[in-house]
């Protein structure tokens, strides 16, 4: 009985969710045309708007020289462009182009079609159960990504009030 409780507890569910997310990312990422970091960078620019190269590097967890090379590659492919920063004319921002948006949309369509094809192979009841589980998990995942986007204090600093 104890074993069953542990298998269905929050830690087991968290582990399963992380494992599913990791597997989906690994198997659904189209490595032929674009790296995960390139796709993630484009999606971030689409979602959040133009950004400084240094901010992109931090957000994507890569070094500034690596991000510089990635942005140059994306520029050559016509997927991003540099635009002036309206708040500081000395700074240029990286922005996704219409072509970049089209590439992202096509990648999403292909991913969704592949997942739908796999789901169609499940019995109808399992499709319904998985749909219910996704509707339950989605708000949690959205909250996670919002929390991840918030700036964090440097290591060692604590937030909150002190007495």
Coordinates of C-alpha atoms in Angstrom, one line a residue:
X1 CA 0.0 0.0 0.0
X2 CA 2.8 2.4 0.9
X3 CA 4.4 1.7 -2.5
X4 CA 1.2 2.6 -4.4
X5 CA 0.9 5.8 -2.4
X6 CA 4.4 6.9 -3.3
X7 CA 3.8 6.0 -7.0
X8 CA 0.8 8.4 -7.1
X9 CA 2.2 11.2 -4.9
X10 CA 3.3 14.6 -6.0
X11 CA 7.0 13.6 -6.4
X12 CA 6.1 10.7 -8.6
X13 CA 3.8 12.9 -10.7
X14 CA 6.5 15.6 -10.9
X15 CA 9.0 13.1 -12.0
X16 CA 6.7 11.7 -14.7
X17 CA 5.8 15.1 -15.9
X18 CA 9.5 16.1 -16.2
X19 CA 10.2 12.8 -18.0
X20 CA 7.4 13.3 -20.5
X21 CA 8.4 16.9 -21.2
X22 CA 12.0 15.8 -21.7
X23 CA 11.1 13.0 -24.0
X24 CA 8.7 15.1 -26.1
X25 CA 11.4 17.8 -26.5
X26 CA 14.0 15.3 -27.5
X27 CA 11.9 13.4 -30.0
X28 CA 9.9 16.2 -31.4
X29 CA 12.7 18.7 -32.0
X30 CA 13.5 18.8 -35.7
X31 CA 17.2 18.7 -35.7
X32 CA 17.6 18.7 -39.4
X33 CA 17.0 22.4 -39.9
X34 CA 17.5 24.2 -36.6
X35 CA 19.0 23.5 -33.2
X36 CA 16.8 23.6 -30.1
X37 CA 18.6 26.8 -28.9
X38 CA 17.9 28.5 -32.3
X39 CA 14.2 27.5 -32.2
X40 CA 14.0 28.6 -28.6
X41 CA 15.6 31.9 -29.3
X42 CA 13.2 32.6 -32.2
X43 CA 10.2 31.6 -30.1
X44 CA 11.4 33.9 -27.3
X45 CA 11.7 36.8 -29.7
X46 CA 8.3 36.1 -31.1
X47 CA 6.8 35.9 -27.6
X48 CA 8.6 38.7 -25.9
X49 CA 9.6 41.0 -28.7
X50 CA 13.0 42.4 -29.7
X51 CA 15.8 41.9 -27.2
X52 CA 19.5 42.8 -26.6
X53 CA 21.9 40.1 -27.6
X54 CA 23.2 39.9 -24.0
X55 CA 19.7 39.4 -22.6
X56 CA 19.1 36.6 -25.1
X57 CA 22.3 34.9 -24.1
X58 CA 21.3 35.0 -20.4
X59 CA 17.7 33.9 -21.1
X60 CA 18.9 30.9 -23.3
X61 CA 21.7 29.9 -20.9
X62 CA 24.5 30.3 -23.4
X63 CA 27.6 32.5 -23.6
X64 CA 27.4 35.9 -25.4
X65 CA 29.9 34.7 -28.1
X66 CA 27.7 31.7 -28.7
X67 CA 24.6 33.8 -29.0
X68 CA 26.4 36.2 -31.3
X69 CA 27.2 33.4 -33.6
X70 CA 23.7 32.0 -33.4
X71 CA 22.2 35.4 -34.2
X72 CA 24.5 35.9 -37.1
X73 CA 23.5 32.5 -38.5
X74 CA 19.8 33.4 -38.0
X75 CA 20.4 36.8 -39.7
X76 CA 22.0 35.1 -42.8
X77 CA 18.9 32.8 -43.0
X78 CA 16.6 35.8 -42.8
X79 CA 14.9 34.7 -39.6
X80 CA 16.0 37.6 -37.4
X81 CA 17.1 41.2 -38.0
X82 CA 18.7 43.9 -35.9
X83 CA 16.6 46.9 -35.1
X84 CA 17.4 50.1 -33.2
X85 CA 16.4 50.4 -29.6
X86 CA 13.9 53.2 -29.3
X87 CA 15.1 53.9 -25.7
X88 CA 18.8 54.0 -26.6
X89 CA 19.9 54.8 -30.1
X90 CA 23.4 53.3 -29.5
X91 CA 21.9 49.9 -28.9
X92 CA 20.6 47.4 -31.4
X93 CA 18.0 44.8 -30.6
X94 CA 17.4 41.4 -32.2
X95 CA 13.9 40.9 -33.6
X96 CA 12.2 38.0 -35.3
X97 CA 11.3 38.5 -39.0
X98 CA 8.1 37.4 -40.7
X99 CA 10.1 34.6 -42.3
X100 CA 11.2 33.6 -38.8
X101 CA 7.6 33.6 -37.6
X102 CA 6.6 31.4 -40.6
X103 CA 9.4 28.9 -39.8
X104 CA 8.2 28.7 -36.2
X105 CA 4.6 28.2 -37.3
X106 CA 5.6 25.4 -39.7
X107 CA 7.6 23.7 -37.1
X108 CA 4.7 23.9 -34.7
X109 CA 2.3 22.5 -37.3
X110 CA 4.6 19.6 -38.0
X111 CA 5.1 18.9 -34.3
X112 CA 1.4 19.0 -33.6
X113 CA 0.6 16.8 -36.6
X114 CA 3.1 14.2 -35.4
X115 CA 1.7 14.2 -31.9
X116 CA -1.8 13.9 -33.2
X117 CA -0.8 11.0 -35.3
X118 CA 0.7 9.2 -32.3
X119 CA -2.4 10.1 -30.1
X120 CA -4.7 8.6 -32.7
X121 CA -3.1 5.2 -32.1
X122 CA -4.4 5.2 -28.5
X123 CA -7.8 3.9 -27.5
X124 CA -10.4 6.6 -27.2
X125 CA -10.6 6.4 -23.4
X126 CA -6.9 6.9 -23.1
X127 CA -7.1 9.8 -25.5
X128 CA -9.7 11.4 -23.2
X129 CA -7.7 10.7 -20.1
X130 CA -4.6 12.2 -21.6
X131 CA -6.6 15.2 -22.7
X132 CA -7.9 15.7 -19.2
X133 CA -4.4 15.3 -17.8
X134 CA -3.0 17.9 -20.2
X135 CA -5.8 20.4 -19.3
X136 CA -4.8 19.9 -15.6
X137 CA -1.1 20.2 -16.3
X138 CA -1.2 23.2 -18.6
X139 CA -1.8 25.9 -16.0
X140 CA 1.0 24.5 -13.8
X141 CA 3.4 24.5 -16.8
X142 CA 2.4 28.1 -17.7
X143 CA 3.0 29.2 -14.2
X144 CA 6.4 27.5 -14.3
X145 CA 7.4 29.3 -17.5
X146 CA 6.1 32.7 -16.1
X147 CA 8.2 32.1 -12.9
X148 CA 11.2 31.1 -15.0
X149 CA 10.9 34.4 -16.9
X150 CA 11.0 36.5 -13.8
X151 CA 14.4 38.0 -12.8
X152 CA 15.9 36.2 -9.9
X153 CA 18.1 37.8 -7.2
X154 CA 21.8 36.9 -7.3
X155 CA 22.7 33.7 -5.5
X156 CA 23.0 34.3 -1.7
X157 CA 20.4 37.1 -1.7
X158 CA 17.1 36.4 0.0
X159 CA 13.8 38.0 -0.9
X160 CA 11.0 38.7 1.5
X161 CA 10.9 40.7 4.7
X162 CA 13.2 40.4 7.6
X163 CA 12.4 41.3 11.2

